[in-house]
Coordinates of C-alpha atoms in Angstrom, one line a residue:
Chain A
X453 CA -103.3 -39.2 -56.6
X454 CA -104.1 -40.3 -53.0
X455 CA -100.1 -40.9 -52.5
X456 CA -99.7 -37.6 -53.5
X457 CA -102.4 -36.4 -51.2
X458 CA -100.4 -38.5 -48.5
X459 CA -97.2 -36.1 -49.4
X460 CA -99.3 -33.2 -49.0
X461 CA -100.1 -34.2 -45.9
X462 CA -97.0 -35.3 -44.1
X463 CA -95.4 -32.4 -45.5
X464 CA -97.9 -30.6 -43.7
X465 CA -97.4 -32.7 -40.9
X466 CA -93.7 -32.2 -40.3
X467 CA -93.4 -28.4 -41.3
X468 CA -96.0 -27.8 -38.1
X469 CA -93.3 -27.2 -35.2
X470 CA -92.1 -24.2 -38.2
X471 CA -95.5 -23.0 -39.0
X472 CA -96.2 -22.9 -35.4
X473 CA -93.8 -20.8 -34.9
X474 CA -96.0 -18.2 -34.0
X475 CA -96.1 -19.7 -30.7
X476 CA -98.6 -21.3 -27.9
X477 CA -102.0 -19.7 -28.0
X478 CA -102.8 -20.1 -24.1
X479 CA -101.2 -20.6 -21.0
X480 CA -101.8 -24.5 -21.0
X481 CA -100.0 -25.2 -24.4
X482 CA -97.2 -23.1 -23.1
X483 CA -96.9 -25.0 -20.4
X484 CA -97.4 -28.4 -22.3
X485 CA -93.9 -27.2 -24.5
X486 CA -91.9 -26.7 -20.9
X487 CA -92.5 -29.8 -19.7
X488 CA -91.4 -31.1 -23.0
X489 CA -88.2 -29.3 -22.9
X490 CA -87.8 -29.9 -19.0
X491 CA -88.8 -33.5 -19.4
X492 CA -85.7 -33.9 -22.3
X493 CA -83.2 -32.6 -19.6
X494 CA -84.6 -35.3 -17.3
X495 CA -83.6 -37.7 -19.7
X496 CA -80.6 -36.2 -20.4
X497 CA -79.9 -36.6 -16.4
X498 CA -80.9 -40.7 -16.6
X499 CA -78.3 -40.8 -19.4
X500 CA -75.5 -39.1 -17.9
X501 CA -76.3 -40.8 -14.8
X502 CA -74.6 -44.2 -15.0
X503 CA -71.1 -42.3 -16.8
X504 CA -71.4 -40.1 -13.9
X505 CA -71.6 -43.3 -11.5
X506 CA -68.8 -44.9 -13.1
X507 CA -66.8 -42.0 -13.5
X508 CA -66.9 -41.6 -9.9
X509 CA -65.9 -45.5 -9.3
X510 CA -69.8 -46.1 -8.0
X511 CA -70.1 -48.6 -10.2
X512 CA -67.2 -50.4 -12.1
X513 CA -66.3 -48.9 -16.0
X514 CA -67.9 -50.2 -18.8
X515 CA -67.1 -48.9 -21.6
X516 CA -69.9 -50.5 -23.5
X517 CA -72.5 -48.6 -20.9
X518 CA -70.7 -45.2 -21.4
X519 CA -70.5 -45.9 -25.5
X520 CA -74.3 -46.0 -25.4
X521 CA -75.5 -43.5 -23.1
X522 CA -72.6 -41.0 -24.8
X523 CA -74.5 -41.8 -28.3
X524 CA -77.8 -41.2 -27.1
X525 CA -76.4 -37.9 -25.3
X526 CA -75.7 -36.9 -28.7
X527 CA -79.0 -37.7 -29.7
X528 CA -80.7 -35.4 -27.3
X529 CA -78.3 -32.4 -27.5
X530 CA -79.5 -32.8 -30.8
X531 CA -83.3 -32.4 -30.3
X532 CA -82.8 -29.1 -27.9
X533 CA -82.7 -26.8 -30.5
X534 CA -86.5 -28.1 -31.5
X535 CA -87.8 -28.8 -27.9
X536 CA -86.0 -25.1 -26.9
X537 CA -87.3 -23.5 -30.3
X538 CA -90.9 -21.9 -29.0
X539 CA -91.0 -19.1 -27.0
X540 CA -92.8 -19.1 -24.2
X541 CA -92.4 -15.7 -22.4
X542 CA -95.4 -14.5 -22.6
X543 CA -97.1 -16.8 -20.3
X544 CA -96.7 -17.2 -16.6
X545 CA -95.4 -21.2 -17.4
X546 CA -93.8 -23.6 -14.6
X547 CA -90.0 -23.4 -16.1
X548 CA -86.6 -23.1 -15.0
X549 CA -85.7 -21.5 -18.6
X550 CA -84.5 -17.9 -18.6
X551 CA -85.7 -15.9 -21.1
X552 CA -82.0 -15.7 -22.3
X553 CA -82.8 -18.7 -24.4
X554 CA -85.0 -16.8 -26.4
X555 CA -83.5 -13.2 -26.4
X556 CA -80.2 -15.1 -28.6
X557 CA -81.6 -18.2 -29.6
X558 CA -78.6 -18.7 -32.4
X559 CA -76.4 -18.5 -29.5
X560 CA -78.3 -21.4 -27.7
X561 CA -78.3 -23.2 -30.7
X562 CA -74.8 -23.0 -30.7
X563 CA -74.2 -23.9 -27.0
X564 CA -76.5 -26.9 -27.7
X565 CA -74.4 -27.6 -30.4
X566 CA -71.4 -27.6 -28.1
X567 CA -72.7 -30.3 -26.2
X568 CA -73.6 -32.4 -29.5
X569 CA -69.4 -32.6 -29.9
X570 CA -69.0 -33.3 -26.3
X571 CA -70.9 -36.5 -26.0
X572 CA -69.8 -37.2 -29.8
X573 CA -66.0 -37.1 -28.1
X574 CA -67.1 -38.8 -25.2
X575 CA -68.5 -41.6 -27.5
X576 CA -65.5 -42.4 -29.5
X577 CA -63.1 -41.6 -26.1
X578 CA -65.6 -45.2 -24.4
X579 CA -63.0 -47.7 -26.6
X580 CA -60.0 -45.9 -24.8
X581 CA -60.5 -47.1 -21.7
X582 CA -61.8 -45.2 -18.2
X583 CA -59.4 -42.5 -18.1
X584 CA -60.2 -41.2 -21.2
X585 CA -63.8 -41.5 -20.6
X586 CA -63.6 -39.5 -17.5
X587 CA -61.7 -36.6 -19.2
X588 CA -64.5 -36.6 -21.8
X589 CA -66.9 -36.4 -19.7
X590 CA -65.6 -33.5 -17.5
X591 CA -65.6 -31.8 -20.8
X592 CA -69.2 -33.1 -21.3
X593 CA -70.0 -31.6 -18.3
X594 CA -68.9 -28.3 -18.6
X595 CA -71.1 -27.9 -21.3
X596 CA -73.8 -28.5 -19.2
X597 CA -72.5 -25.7 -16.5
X598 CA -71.8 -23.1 -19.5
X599 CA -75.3 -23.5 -20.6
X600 CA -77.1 -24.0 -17.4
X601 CA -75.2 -20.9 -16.4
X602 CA -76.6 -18.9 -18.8
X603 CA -80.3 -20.2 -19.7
X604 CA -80.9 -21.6 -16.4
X605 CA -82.8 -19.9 -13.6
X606 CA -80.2 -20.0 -10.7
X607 CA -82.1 -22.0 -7.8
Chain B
X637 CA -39.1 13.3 5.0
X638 CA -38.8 12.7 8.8
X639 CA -40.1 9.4 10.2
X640 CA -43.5 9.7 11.2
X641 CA -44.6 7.4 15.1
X642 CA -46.3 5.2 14.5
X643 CA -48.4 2.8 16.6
X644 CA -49.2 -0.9 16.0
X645 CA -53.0 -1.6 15.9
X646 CA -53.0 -4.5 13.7
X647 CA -52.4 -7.8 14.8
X648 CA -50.3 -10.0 12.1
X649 CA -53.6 -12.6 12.1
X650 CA -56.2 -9.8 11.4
X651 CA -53.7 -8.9 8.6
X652 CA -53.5 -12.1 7.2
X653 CA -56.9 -12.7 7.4
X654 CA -58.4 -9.7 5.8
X655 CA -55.6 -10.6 2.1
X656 CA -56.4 -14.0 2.6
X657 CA -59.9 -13.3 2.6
X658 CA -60.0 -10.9 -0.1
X659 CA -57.8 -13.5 -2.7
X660 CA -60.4 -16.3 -1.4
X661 CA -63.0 -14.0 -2.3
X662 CA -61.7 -13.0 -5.6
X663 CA -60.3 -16.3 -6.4
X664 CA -64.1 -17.9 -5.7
X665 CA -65.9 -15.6 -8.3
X666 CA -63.3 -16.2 -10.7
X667 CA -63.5 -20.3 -10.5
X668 CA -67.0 -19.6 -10.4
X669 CA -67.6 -18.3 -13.5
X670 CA -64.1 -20.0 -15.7
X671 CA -65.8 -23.1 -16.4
X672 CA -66.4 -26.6 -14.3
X673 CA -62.7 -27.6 -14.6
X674 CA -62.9 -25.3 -12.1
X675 CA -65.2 -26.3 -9.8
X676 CA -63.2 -28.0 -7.6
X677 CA -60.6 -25.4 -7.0
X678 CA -63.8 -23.1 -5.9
X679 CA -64.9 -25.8 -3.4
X680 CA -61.1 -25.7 -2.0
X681 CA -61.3 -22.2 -1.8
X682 CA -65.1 -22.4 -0.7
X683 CA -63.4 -24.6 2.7
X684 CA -60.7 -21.9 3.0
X685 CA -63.1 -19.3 3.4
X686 CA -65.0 -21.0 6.2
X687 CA -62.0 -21.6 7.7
X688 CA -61.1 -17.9 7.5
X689 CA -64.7 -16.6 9.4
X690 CA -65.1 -19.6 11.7
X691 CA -60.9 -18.1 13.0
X692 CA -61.9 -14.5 12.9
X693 CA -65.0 -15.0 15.1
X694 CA -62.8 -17.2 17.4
X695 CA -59.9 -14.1 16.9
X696 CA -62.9 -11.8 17.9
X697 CA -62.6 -13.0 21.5
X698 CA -59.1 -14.2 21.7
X699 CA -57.2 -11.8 19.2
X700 CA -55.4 -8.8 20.8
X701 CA -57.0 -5.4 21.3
X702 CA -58.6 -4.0 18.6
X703 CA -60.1 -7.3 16.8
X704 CA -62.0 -8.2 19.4
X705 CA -66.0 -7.4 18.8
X706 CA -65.9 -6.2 22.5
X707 CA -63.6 -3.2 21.1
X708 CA -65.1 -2.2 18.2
X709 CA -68.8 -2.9 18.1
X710 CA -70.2 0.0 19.0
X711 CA -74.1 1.2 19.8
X712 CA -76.2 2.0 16.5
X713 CA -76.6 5.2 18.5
X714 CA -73.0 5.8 18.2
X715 CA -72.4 4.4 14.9
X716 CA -75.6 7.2 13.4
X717 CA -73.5 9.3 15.4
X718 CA -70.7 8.6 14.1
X719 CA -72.5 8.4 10.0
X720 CA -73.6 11.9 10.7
X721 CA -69.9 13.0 10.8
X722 CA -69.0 11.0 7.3
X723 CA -69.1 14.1 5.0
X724 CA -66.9 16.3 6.3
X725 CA -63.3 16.4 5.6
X726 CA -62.1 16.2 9.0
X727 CA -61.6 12.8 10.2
X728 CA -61.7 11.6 13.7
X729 CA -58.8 9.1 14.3
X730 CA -59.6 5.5 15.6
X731 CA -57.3 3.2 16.7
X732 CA -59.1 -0.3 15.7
X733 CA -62.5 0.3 13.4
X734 CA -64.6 3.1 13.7
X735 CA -67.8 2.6 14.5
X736 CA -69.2 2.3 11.6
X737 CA -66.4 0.4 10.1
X738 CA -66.6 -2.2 13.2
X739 CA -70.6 -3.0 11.8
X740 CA -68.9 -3.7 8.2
X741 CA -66.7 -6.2 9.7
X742 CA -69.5 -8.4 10.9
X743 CA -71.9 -8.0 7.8
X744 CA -68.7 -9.3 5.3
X745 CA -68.1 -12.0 8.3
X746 CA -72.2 -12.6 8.1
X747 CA -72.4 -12.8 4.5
X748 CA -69.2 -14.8 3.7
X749 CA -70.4 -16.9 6.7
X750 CA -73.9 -17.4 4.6
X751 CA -72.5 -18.1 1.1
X752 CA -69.5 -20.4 2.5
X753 CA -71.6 -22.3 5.1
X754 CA -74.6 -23.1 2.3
X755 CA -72.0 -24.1 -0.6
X756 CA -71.1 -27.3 2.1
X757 CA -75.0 -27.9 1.2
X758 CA -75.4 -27.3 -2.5
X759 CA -74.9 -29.2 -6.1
X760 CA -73.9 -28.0 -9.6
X761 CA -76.8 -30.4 -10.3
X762 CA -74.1 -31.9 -13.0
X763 CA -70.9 -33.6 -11.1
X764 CA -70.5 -31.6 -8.1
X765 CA -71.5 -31.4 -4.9
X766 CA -70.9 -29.9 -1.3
X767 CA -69.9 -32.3 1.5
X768 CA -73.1 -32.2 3.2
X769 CA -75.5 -31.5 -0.2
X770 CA -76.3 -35.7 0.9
X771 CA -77.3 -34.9 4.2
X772 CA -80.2 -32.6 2.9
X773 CA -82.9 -33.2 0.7
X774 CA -83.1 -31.9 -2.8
X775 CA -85.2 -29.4 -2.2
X776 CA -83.8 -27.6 0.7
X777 CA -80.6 -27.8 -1.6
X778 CA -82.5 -25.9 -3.9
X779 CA -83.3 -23.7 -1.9
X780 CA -79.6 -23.2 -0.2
X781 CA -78.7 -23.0 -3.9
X782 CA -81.3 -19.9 -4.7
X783 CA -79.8 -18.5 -1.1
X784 CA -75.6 -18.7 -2.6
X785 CA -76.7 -17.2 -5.9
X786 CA -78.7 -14.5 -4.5
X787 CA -76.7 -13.8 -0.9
X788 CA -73.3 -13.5 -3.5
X789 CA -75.1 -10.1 -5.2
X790 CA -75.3 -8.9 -1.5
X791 CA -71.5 -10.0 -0.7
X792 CA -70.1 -8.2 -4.2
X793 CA -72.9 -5.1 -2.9
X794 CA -70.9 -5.1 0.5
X795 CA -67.6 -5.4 -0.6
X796 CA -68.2 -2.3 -3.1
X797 CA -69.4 -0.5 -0.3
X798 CA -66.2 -1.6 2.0
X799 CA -63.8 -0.3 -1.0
X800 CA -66.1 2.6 -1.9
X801 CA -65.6 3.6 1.6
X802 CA -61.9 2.7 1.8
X803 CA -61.5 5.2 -1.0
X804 CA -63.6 7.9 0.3
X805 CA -61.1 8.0 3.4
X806 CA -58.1 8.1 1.2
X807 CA -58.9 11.0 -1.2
X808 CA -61.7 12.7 1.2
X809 CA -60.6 12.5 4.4
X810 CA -57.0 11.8 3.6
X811 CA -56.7 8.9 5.9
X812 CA -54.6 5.4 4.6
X813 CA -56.8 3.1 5.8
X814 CA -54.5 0.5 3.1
X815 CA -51.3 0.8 4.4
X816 CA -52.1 -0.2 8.1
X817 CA -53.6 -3.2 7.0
X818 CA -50.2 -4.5 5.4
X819 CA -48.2 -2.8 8.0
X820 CA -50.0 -2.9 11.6
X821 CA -49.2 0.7 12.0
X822 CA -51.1 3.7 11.7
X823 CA -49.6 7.2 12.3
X824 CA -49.6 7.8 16.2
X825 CA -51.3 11.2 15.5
X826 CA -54.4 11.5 17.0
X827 CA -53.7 8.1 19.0
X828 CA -53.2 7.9 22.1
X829 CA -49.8 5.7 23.2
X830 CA -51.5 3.1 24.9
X831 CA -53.9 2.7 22.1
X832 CA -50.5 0.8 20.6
X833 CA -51.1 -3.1 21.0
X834 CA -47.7 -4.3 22.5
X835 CA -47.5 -7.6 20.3
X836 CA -48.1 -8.8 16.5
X837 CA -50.0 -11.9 18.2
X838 CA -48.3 -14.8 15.7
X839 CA -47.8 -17.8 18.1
X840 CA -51.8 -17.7 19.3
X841 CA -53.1 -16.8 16.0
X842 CA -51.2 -19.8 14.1
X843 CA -52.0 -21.9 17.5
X844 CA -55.8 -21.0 16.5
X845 CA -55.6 -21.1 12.7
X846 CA -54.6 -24.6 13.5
X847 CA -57.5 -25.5 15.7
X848 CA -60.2 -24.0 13.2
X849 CA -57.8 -25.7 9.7
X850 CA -58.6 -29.2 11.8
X851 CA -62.2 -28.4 12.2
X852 CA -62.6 -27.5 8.8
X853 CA -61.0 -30.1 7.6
X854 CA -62.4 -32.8 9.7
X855 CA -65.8 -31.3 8.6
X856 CA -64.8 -31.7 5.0
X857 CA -63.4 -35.2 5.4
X858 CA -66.0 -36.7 8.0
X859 CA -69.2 -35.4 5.7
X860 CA -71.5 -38.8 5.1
X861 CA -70.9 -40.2 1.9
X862 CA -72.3 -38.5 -1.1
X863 CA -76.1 -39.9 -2.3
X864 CA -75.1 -42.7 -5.1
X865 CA -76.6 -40.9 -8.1
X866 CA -80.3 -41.4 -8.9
X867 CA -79.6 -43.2 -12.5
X868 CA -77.6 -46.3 -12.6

């Protein structure tokens, strides 16, 4: 019975971000969850760094480099629909999200999605050599304008 | 219909200028907005319009008659004078701007001036930047950034006033204030005949487009080499 206990548990466990849907309680959680989702775009930036480098003949083309960072690119369009997923409006939070995300969140969902096929292309385009690299990424980033545009505050 | 005098007023450059302008303008919303495959053709036309301001102050001193500031910057005395006057139907005929007109000329030069000269400065914090965005630190390119975004609401404000006004003219007042700026000439009625500039100005205005498209572009080529990019 105690593995079923376990179950009960880790169910629990991993149905949490759903059940706490109901959002941050105070100001400090709130801001805890936008430095989440801020710190994922960092990471997304120290990805898309080194194809951006080599793209731009800083460094030389390895296709290897841009096969892996394009796979974990995926990766992490793939966890912005959780780290995006609680709204945090209602408090005065530290964030450069627009409440845009929130108002159509399918939409960002989708956009996020958008991104997920990008760095998916970009991945398979690495074995093709550096021209077909840097057309992937250019499509890559525009994905990045098209959603910055829209869900990021304008600086 | 009998041919109308008419007197030239309009120098070929100020002509060119203002269309150029406007299809730089139109063209750098539009690139703006259409996607980053884009974003290099608004940083192309980003140069052009620093180019255009940069020759239109220089034509402010240099051009003929009524482009210079000299001419048509009036008081702010005159120009509430001159606002005061605005409803009625009856327009009074000016050869170069009217007064009022003359102060719109330099807040479109100021604000174009504004959003052209802090794009040299600013990224797409993705794959592209300004010339000079490695000559500043991040932050103050943030904060030129927040200053493009925000000073581009006041340029699209100014320019709706510009055409709103242009319009007012035409059906209100019945003046073409369109025409003259494709033609040069504006009906000699109510001018006087050496209101009339005597030439269209093309050698010196091409000899100082020239000057200000070496500028530009020396700016644009000389800038210091971009920042390598933070991850490598």
């Amino acid at each position: 019975m105690l593995s079923k206990f376990v179950c009960t548990c880790l169910l629990v466990a991993v149905s949490l971000p759903v059940a706490a849907q109901s959002g941050p309680q105070d100001l400090e959680q709130a801001q805890k969850i936008a430095d989440a989702r801020a710190g994922l775009m960092k990471v997304v930036g120290a990805y898309f760094g080194p194809i951006y480098a080599m793209a731009q003949g800083y460094t030389d083309f390895d296709a290897e480099t841009a096969e892996r960072n394009a796979h974990k690119l995926r990766e992490l369009a793939d966890m912005a629909p959780d780290m995006f997923r609680t709204d945090t409006r209602k408090f005065e939070v530290k964030t450069e999200a627009l409440d845009e995300v929130w108002e159509d969140y399918d939409h960002f969902v989708e956009d996020a999605e958008k991104m997920k096929k990008a760095s998916a292309a970009l991945e398979s385009a690495a074995s093709e050599g550096k021209d077909a690299v840097v057309a992937a990424f250019q499509k890559l980033g525009g994905t990045c304008k098209d959603c910055h545009d829209e869900y990021r505050l304008k600086k | 219909m009998s041919e109308q005098p008419r007197r030239l007023v309009w120098d070929l450059p100020v002509r060119l200028f203002h269309w150029t302008l406007t299809l730089s303008l139109a063209g750098s919303w539009i690139t703006a907005e259409s996607g980053i495959e884009w974003t290099q053709w608004h940083m192309y036309l980003g140069y052009l319009a620093l180019g255009l301001i940069l020759f239109r102050v220089l034509w402010g001193f240099v051009g003929t008659r009524h482009a210079r500031f000299g001419q048509f910057l009036s008081s702010p005395v005159a120009a509430a004078r001159y606002a005061a006057t605005l409803p009625s139907r009856k327009a009074t005929r000016y050869a170069g701007h009217n007064p009022l007109g003359g102060w719109m000329v330099v807040l479109l030069l100021a604000l174009v001036g504004v959003q052209a000269g802090t794009g040299m400065f600013i990224s797409d914090d993705i794959m592209y930047a300004g010339p000079y965005n490695g000559a500043v630190s991040g932050s103050l390119a943030d904060r030129l950034s927040y200053i493009h975004h925000l000073n581009f609401k006041f340029l699209q404000a100014a320019v709706a006033i510009h055409v709103l006004a242009v319009l007012y003219y035409w059906l209100r007042k019945r003046v073409n204030l369109v025409g003259p700026m494709f033609s040069g000439r504006k009906d000699a009625d109510g001018l006087a005949e050496n209101d009339a500039i005597t030439s269209i100005a093309w050698v010196r205005g091409l000899l100082v487009a020239a000057i200000v498209a070496a500028v530009v572009t020396a700016l644009v080529l000389l800038a210091p080499p971009p920042a390598p990019p933070d991850f490598f």
